[in-house]
mmCIF file of C-alpha atoms in Angstrom:
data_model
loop_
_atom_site.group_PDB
_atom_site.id
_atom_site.type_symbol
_atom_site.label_atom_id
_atom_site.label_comp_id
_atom_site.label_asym_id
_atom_site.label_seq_id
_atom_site.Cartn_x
_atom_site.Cartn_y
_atom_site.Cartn_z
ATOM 1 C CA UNK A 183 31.047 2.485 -5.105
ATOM 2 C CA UNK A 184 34.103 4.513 -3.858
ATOM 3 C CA UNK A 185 31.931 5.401 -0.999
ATOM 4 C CA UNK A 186 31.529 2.300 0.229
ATOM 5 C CA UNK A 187 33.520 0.315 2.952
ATOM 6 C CA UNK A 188 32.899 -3.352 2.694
ATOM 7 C CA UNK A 189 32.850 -6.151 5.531
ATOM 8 C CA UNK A 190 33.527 -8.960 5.086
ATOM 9 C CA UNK A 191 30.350 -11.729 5.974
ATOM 10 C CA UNK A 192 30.405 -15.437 5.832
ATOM 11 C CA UNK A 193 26.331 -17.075 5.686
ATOM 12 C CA UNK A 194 27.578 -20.855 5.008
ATOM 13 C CA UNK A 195 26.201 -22.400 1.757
ATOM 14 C CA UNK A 196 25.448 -18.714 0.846
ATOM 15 C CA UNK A 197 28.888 -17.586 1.431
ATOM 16 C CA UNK A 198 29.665 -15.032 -1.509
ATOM 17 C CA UNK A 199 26.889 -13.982 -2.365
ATOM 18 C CA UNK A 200 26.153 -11.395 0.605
ATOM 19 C CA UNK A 201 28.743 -8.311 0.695
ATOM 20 C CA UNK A 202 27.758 -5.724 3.573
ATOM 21 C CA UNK A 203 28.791 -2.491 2.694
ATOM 22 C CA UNK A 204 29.286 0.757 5.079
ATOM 23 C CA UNK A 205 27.630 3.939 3.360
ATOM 24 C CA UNK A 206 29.296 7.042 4.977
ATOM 25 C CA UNK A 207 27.247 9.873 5.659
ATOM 26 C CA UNK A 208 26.849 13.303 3.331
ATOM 27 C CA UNK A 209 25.898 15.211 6.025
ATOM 28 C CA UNK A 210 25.949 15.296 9.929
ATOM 29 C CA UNK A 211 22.941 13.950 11.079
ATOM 30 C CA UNK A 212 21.659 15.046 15.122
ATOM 31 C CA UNK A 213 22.401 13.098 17.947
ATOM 32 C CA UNK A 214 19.829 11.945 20.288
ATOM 33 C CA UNK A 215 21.460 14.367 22.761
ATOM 34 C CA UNK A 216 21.137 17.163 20.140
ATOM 35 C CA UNK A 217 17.598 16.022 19.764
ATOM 36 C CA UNK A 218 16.908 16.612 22.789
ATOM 37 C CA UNK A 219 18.343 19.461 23.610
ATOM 38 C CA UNK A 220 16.881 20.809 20.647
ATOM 39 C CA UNK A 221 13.323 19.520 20.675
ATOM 40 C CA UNK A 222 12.500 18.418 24.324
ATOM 41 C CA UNK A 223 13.781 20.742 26.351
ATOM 42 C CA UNK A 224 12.155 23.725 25.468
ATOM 43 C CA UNK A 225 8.316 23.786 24.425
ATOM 44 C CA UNK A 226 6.667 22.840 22.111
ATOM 45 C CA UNK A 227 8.242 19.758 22.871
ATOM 46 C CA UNK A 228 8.770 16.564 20.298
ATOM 47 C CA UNK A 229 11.807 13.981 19.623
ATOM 48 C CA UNK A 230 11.956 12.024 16.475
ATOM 49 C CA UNK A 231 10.786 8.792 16.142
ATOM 50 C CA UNK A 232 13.770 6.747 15.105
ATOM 51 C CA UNK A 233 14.782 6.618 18.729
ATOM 52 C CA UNK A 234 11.860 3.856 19.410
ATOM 53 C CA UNK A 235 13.569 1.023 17.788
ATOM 54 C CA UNK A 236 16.127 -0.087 20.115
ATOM 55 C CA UNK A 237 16.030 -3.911 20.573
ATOM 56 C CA UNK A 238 13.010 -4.148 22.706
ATOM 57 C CA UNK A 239 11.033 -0.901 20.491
ATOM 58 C CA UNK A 240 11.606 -3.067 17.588
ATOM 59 C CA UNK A 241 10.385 -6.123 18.493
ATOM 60 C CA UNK A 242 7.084 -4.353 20.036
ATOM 61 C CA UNK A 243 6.242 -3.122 16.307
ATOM 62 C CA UNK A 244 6.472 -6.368 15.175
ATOM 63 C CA UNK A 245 3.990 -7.082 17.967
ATOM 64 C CA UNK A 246 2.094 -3.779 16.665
ATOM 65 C CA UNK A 247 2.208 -4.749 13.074
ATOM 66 C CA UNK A 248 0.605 -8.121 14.355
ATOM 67 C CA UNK A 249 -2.618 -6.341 16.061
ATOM 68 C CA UNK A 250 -6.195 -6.811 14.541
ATOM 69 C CA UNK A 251 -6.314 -2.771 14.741
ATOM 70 C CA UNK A 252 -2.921 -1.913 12.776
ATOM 71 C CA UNK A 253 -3.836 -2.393 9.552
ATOM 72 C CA UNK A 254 -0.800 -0.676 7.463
ATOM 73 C CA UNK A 255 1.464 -3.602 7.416
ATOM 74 C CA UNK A 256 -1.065 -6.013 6.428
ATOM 75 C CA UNK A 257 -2.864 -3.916 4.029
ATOM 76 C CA UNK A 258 0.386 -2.995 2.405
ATOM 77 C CA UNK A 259 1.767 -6.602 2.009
ATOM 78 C CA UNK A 260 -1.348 -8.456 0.739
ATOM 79 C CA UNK A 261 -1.331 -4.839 -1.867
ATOM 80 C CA UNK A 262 2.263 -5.847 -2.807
ATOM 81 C CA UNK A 263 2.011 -9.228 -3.392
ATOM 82 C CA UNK A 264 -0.877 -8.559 -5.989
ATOM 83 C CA UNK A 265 1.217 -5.885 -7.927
ATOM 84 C CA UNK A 266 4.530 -7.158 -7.692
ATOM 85 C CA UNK A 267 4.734 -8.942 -11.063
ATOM 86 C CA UNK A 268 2.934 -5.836 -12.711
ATOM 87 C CA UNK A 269 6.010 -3.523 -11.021
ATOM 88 C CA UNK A 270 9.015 -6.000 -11.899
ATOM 89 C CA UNK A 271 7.346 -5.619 -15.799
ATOM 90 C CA UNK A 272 7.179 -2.023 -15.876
ATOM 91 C CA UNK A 273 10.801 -2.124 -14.055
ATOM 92 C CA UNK A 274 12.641 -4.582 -15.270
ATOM 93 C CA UNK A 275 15.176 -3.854 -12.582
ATOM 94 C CA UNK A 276 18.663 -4.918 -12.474
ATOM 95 C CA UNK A 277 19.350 -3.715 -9.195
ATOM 96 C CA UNK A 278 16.948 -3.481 -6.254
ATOM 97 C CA UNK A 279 17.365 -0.934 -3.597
ATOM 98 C CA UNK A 280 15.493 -0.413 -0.535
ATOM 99 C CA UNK A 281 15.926 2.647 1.531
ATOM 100 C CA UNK A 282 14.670 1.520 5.195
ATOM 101 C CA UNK A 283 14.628 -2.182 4.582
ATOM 102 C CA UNK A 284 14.566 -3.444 8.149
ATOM 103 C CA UNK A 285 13.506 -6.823 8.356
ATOM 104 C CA UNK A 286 12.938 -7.011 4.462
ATOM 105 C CA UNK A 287 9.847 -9.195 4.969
ATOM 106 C CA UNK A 288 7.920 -7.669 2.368
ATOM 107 C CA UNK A 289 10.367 -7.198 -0.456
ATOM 108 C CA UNK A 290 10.146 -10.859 -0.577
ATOM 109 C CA UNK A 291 7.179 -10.161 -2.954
ATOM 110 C CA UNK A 292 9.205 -8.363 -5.382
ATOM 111 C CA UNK A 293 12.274 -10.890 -4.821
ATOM 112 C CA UNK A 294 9.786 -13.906 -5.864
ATOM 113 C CA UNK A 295 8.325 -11.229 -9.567
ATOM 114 C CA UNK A 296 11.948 -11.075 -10.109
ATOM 115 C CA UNK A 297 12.355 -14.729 -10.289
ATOM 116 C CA UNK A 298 9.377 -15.250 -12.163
ATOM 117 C CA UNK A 299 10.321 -13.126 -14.570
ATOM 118 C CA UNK A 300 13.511 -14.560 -15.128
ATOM 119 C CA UNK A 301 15.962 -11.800 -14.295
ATOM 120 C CA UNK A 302 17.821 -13.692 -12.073
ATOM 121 C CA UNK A 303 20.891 -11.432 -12.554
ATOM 122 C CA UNK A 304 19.371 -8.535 -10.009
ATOM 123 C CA UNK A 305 21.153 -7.841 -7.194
ATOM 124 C CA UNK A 306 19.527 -6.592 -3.951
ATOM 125 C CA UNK A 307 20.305 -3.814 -1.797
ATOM 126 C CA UNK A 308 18.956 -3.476 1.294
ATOM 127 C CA UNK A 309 19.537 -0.135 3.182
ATOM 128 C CA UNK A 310 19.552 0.296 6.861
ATOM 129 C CA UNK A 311 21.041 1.152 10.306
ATOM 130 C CA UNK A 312 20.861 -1.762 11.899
ATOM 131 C CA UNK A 313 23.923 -4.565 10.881
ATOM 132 C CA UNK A 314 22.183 -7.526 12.356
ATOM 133 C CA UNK A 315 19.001 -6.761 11.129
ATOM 134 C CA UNK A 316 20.238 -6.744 7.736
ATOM 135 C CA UNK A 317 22.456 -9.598 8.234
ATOM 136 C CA UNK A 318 19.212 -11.918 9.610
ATOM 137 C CA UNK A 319 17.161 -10.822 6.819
ATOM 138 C CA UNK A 320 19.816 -11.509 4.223
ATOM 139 C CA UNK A 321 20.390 -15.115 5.448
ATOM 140 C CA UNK A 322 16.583 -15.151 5.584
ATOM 141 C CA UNK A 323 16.126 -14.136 1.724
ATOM 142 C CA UNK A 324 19.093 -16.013 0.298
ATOM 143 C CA UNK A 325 17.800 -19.264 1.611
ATOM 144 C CA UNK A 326 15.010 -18.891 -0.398
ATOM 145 C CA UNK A 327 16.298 -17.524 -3.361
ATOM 146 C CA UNK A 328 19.434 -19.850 -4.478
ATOM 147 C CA UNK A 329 20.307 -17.418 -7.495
ATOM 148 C CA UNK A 330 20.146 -14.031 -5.150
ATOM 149 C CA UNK A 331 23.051 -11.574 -4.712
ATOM 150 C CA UNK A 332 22.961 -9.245 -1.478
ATOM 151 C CA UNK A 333 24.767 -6.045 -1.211
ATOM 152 C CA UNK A 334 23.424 -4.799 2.064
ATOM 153 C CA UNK A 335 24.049 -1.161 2.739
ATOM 154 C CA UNK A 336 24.503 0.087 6.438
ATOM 155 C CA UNK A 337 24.144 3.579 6.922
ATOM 156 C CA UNK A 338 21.137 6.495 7.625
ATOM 157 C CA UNK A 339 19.460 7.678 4.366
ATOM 158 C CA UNK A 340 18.620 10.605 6.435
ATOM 159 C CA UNK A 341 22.065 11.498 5.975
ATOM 160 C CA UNK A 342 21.887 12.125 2.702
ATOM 161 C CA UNK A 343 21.852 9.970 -0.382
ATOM 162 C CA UNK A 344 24.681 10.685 -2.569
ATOM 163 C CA UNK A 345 26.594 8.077 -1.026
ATOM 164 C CA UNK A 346 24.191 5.250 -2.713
ATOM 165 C CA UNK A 347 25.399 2.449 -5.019
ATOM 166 C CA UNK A 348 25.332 3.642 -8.839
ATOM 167 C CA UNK A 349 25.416 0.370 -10.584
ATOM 168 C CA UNK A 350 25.136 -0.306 -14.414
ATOM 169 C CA UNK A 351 21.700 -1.587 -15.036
ATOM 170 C CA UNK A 352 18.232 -0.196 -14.325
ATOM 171 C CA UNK A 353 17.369 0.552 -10.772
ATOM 172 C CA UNK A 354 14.216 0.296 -8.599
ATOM 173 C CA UNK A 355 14.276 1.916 -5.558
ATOM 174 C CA UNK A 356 11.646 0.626 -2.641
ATOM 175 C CA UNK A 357 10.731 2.965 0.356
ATOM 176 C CA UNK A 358 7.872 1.224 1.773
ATOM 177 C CA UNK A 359 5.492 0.986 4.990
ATOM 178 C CA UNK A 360 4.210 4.463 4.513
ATOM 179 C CA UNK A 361 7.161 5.995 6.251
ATOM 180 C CA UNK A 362 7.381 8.802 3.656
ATOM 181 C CA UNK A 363 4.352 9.664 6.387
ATOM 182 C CA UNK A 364 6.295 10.451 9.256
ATOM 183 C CA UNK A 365 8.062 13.585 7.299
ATOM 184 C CA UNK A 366 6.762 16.542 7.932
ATOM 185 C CA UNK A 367 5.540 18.232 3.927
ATOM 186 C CA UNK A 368 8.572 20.067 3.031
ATOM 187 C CA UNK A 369 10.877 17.702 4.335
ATOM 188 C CA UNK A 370 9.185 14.727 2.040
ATOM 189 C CA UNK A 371 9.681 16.946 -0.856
ATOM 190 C CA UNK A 372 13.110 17.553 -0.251
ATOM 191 C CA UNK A 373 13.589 14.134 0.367
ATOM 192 C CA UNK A 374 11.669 12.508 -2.764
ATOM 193 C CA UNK A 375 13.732 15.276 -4.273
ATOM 194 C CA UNK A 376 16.713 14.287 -3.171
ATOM 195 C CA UNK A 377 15.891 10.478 -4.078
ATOM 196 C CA UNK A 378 14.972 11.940 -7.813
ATOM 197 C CA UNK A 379 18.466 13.433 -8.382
ATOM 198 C CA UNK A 380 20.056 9.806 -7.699
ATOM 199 C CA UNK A 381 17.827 8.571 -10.410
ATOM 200 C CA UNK A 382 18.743 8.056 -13.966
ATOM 201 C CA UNK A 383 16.304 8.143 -17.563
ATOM 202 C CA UNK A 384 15.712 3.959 -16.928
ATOM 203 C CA UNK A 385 15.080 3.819 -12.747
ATOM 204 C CA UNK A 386 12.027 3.836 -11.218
ATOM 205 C CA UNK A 387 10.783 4.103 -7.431
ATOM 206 C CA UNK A 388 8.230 2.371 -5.742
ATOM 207 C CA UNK A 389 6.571 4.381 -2.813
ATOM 208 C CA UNK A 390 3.914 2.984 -0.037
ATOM 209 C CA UNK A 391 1.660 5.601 1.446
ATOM 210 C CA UNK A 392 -0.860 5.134 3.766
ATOM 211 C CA UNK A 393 -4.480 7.332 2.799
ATOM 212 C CA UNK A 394 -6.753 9.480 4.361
ATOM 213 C CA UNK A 395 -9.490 7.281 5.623
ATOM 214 C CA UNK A 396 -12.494 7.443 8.905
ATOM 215 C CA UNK A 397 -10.827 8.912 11.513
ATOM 216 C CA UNK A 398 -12.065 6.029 13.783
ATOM 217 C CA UNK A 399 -10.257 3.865 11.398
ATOM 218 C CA UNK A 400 -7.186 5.355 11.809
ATOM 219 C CA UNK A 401 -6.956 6.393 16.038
ATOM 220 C CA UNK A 402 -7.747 2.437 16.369
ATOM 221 C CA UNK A 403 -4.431 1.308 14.904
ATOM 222 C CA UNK A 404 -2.454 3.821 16.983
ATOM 223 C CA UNK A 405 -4.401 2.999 20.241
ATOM 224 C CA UNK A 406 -5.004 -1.085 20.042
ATOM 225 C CA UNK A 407 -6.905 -2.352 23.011
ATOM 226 C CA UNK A 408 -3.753 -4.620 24.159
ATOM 227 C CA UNK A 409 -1.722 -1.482 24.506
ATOM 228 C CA UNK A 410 1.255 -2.434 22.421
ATOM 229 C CA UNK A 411 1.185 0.591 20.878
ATOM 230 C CA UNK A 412 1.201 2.764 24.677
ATOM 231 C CA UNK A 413 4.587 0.548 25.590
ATOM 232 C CA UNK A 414 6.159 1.046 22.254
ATOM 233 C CA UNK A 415 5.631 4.761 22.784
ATOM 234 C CA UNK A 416 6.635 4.789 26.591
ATOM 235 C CA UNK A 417 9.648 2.277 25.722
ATOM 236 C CA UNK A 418 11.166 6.000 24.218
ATOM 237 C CA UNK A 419 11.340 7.176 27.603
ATOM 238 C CA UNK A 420 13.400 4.217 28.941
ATOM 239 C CA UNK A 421 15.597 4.779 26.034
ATOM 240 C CA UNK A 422 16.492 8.024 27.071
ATOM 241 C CA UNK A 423 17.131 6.736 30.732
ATOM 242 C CA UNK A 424 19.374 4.445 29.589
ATOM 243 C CA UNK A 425 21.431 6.330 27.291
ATOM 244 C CA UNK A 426 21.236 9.299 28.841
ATOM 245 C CA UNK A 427 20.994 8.465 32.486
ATOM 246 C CA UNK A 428 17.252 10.311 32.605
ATOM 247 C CA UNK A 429 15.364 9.366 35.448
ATOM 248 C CA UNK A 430 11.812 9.375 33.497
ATOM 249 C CA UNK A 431 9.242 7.722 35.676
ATOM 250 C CA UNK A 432 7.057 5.644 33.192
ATOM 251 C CA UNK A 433 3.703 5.708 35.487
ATOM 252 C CA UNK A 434 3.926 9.401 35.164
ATOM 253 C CA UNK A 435 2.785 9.752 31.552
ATOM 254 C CA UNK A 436 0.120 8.228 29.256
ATOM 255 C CA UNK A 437 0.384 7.440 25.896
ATOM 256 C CA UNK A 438 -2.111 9.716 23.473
ATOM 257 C CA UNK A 439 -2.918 9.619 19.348
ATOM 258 C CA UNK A 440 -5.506 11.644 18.235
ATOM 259 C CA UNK A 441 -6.185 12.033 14.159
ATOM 260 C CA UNK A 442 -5.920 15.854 13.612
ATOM 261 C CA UNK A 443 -7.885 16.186 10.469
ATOM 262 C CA UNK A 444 -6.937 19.588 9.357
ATOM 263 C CA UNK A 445 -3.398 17.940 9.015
ATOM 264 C CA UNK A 446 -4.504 15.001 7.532
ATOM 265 C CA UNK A 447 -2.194 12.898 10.348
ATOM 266 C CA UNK A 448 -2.039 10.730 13.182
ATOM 267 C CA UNK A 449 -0.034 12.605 15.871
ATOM 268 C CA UNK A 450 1.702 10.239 19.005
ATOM 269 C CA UNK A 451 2.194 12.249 21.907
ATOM 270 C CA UNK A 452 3.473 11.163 25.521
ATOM 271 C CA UNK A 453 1.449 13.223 28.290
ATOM 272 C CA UNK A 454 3.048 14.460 31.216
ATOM 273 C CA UNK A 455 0.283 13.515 34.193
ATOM 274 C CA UNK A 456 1.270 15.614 36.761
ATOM 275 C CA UNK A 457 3.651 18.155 36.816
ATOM 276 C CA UNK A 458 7.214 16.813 37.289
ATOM 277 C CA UNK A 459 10.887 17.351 36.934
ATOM 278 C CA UNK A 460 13.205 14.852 34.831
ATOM 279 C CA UNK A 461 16.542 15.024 35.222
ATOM 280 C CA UNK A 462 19.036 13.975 32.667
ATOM 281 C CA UNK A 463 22.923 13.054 34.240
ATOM 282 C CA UNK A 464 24.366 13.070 30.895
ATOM 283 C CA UNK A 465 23.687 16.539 29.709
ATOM 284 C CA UNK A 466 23.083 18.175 33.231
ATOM 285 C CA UNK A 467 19.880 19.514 32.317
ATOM 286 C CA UNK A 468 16.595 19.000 33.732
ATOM 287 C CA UNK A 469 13.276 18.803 32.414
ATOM 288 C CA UNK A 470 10.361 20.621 33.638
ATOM 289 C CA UNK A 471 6.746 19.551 32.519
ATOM 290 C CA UNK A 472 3.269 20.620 33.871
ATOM 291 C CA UNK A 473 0.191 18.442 34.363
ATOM 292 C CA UNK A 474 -1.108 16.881 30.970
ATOM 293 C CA UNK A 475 1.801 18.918 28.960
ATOM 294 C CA UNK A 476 2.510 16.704 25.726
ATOM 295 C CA UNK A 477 5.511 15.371 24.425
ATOM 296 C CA UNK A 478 4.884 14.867 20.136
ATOM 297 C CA UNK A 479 6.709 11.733 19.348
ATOM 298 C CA UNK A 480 5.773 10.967 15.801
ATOM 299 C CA UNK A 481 3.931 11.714 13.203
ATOM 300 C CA UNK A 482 1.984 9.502 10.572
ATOM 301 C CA UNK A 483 0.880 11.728 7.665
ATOM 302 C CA UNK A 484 -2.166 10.421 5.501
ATOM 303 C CA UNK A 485 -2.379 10.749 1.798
ATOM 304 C CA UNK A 486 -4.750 11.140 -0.739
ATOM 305 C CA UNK A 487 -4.295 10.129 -4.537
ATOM 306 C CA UNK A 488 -4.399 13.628 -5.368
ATOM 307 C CA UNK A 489 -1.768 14.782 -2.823
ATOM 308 C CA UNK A 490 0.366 12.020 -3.733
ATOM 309 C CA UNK A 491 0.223 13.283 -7.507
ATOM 310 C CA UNK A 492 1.069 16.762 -5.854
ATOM 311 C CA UNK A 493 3.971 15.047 -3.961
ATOM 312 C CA UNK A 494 5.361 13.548 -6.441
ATOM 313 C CA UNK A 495 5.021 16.598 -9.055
ATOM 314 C CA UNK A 496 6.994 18.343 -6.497
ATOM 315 C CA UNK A 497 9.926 16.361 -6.197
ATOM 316 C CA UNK A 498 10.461 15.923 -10.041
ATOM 317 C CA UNK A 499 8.476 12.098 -10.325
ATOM 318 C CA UNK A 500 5.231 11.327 -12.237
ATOM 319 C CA UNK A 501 3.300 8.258 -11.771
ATOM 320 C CA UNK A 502 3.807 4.925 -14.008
ATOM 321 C CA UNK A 503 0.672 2.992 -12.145
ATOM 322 C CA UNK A 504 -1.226 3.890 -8.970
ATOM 323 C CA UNK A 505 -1.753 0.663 -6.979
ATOM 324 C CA UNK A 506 -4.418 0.340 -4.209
ATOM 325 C CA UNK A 507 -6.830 -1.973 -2.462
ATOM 326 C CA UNK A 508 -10.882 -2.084 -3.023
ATOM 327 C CA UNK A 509 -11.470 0.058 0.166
ATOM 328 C CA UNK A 510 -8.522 2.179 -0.507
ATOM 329 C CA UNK A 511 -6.756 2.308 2.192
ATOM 330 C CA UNK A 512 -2.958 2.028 1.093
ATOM 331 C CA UNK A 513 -1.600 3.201 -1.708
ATOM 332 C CA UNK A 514 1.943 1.792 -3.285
ATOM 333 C CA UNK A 515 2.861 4.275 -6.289
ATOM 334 C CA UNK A 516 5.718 3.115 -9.262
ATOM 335 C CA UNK A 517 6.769 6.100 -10.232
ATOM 336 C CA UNK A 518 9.760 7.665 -12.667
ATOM 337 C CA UNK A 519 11.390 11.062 -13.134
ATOM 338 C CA UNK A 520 9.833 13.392 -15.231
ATOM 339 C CA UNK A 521 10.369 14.302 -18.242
ATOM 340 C CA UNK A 522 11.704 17.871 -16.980
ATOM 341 C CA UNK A 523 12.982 16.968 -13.673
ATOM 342 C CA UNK A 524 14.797 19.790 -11.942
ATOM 343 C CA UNK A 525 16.567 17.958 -9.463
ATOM 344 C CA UNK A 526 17.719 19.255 -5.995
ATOM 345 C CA UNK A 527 20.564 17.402 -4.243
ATOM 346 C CA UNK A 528 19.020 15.749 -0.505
#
């Protein structure tokens, strides 16, 4: 905990039982004007997709999540809510943490198998970026849990890991909503890697992947027919107008996600329809793109059970239980390290 700088937080009745804590980065992690002089500026061009949830990114995912196309979210939640109890029995957790909590909404699942399994000692900790965010949720979750301690954790996991809590107890760590997708392979090895060298003999990690499915499937719930999905992606380009005073014209690009099946991923791309120059005050650089030249945005990798095994294998985990839907579309894995784990620092 040595790491960790605390704030101070008062939530009325539930005053005391939520501590936010700062988690200070292992390792420099890019700036968006690194990113982009990095990744957009020269071709092939791409930008990570953290920089779509600013305030008005984030609320259209929720809108996304809402859509009768997307169904990740829903898929996932309704998948959790049947397992949870099975998970908190295997675990028998002491100490919750969730890397990428956000909002928290679905944790509430595990939260609720924690209380009915009596171990109202565990203590949650919700990791994330975003202060409020974690703040909301917490006065959210302690309202309905009366017994519930929060430790929320602000920080960027990206940035490295060895900064977590390491509390006495047994620990199960939660990286849901199939976000382990948007690394590219080597990069969720090293990650899941990284995450298995925190780990001790008694924690245990519970991952949510989405799977390989019709590709028809799986281009719907990038491209809904409202087009919440074409302003979430084109909000990134107002982003980088406002913090870097770009002067990105939105009419002049076209939102595009195609399944490429060789990859076994959903790839968002902004198209450039006509050929333009951007300019970008900030950096004084400008940005030259030709007629229907793309702009990757994100990724969204798709699993099968078998390259989950592999995925795991990799990174020094084996699976406890393998939970999925009839159709199975989602998969939410409990894993544990292996019995020999060579373990590579994130």
């Amino acid at each position: 905990m040595d790491r960790l700088q605390q704030t101070s937080l008062a939530l009325g009745p539930a005053s005391g039982r939520f501590d936010c804590h700062v988690v200070e980065p292992g390792r420099a992690v890019p700036s968006l004007e690194e990113d982009v002089r990095e990744g957009l500026l020269f071709a092939p061009r791409s930008l990570p997709p953290k920089y779509f949830y600013d305030a008005r990114g984030s609320v259209l995912f929720d809108r996304i999540c809402e859509t009768p196309e997307y169904y990740p979210t829903r898929t996932e939640d309704a998948l959790l809510a049947r397992c949870a109890d099975a998970v908190i029995a295997e675990a028998r957790p002491d100490h919750v943490i969730e890397l990428g909590s956000g909002a928290s909404r679905k944790t509430r699942h595990l939260l609720d198998a924690v209380e009915r399994a009596g171990l109202r000692h565990c203590r949650y900790w919700p990791f994330d970026v975003c202060e409020p965010m974690l703040r909301e949720a917490g006065e959210r979750l302690l309202a309905r849990h009366p017994w519930l301690r929060i430790d929320a954790l602000v920080g960027d996991y990206l940035a490295g890991l060895d900064g977590l809590p390491r509390p006495e107890g047994r620990r199960l760590f939660v990286f849901l909503g199939s976000t382990i997708g948007n690394f590219e392979p080597q990069q969720a090895r090293d990650f899941l890697a990284g995450l298995a060298a925190c780990m001790g003999g008694r924690d245990s990690l519970l991952l949510g992947a989405d799977r390989v499915k019709d590709p028809s499937v799986l281009e719907a719930a990038y491209n809904d027919a409202a087009g919440i999905t074409a302003d979430f992606n084109l909000n990134l380009l107002r982003v980088l107008n406002r913090e870097l005073a770009a002067d990105f014209e939105l009419g002049a690009f076209r939102h595009r996600a195609v399944y490429d099946s060789s990859l076994q991923r959903i790839e968002m791309h902004l198209v450039s329809t006509c050929d333009q120059v951007v300019k970008f005050g900030h950096l004084g650089e400008r940005l030259r793109l030709e007629a229907e030249e793309p702009i990757l945005t994100e990724i969204s990798r798709k699993f099968t059970r078998g390259s989950l095994d592999q995925l795991l294998h990799d990174a020094g985990l084996t699976a406890l239980a393998h939970h999925e839907p009839e159709n199975g579309y989602f998969s939410l894995i409990h894993a544990q390290l292996s019995r020999v784990c060579h373990k590579h620092p994130l």
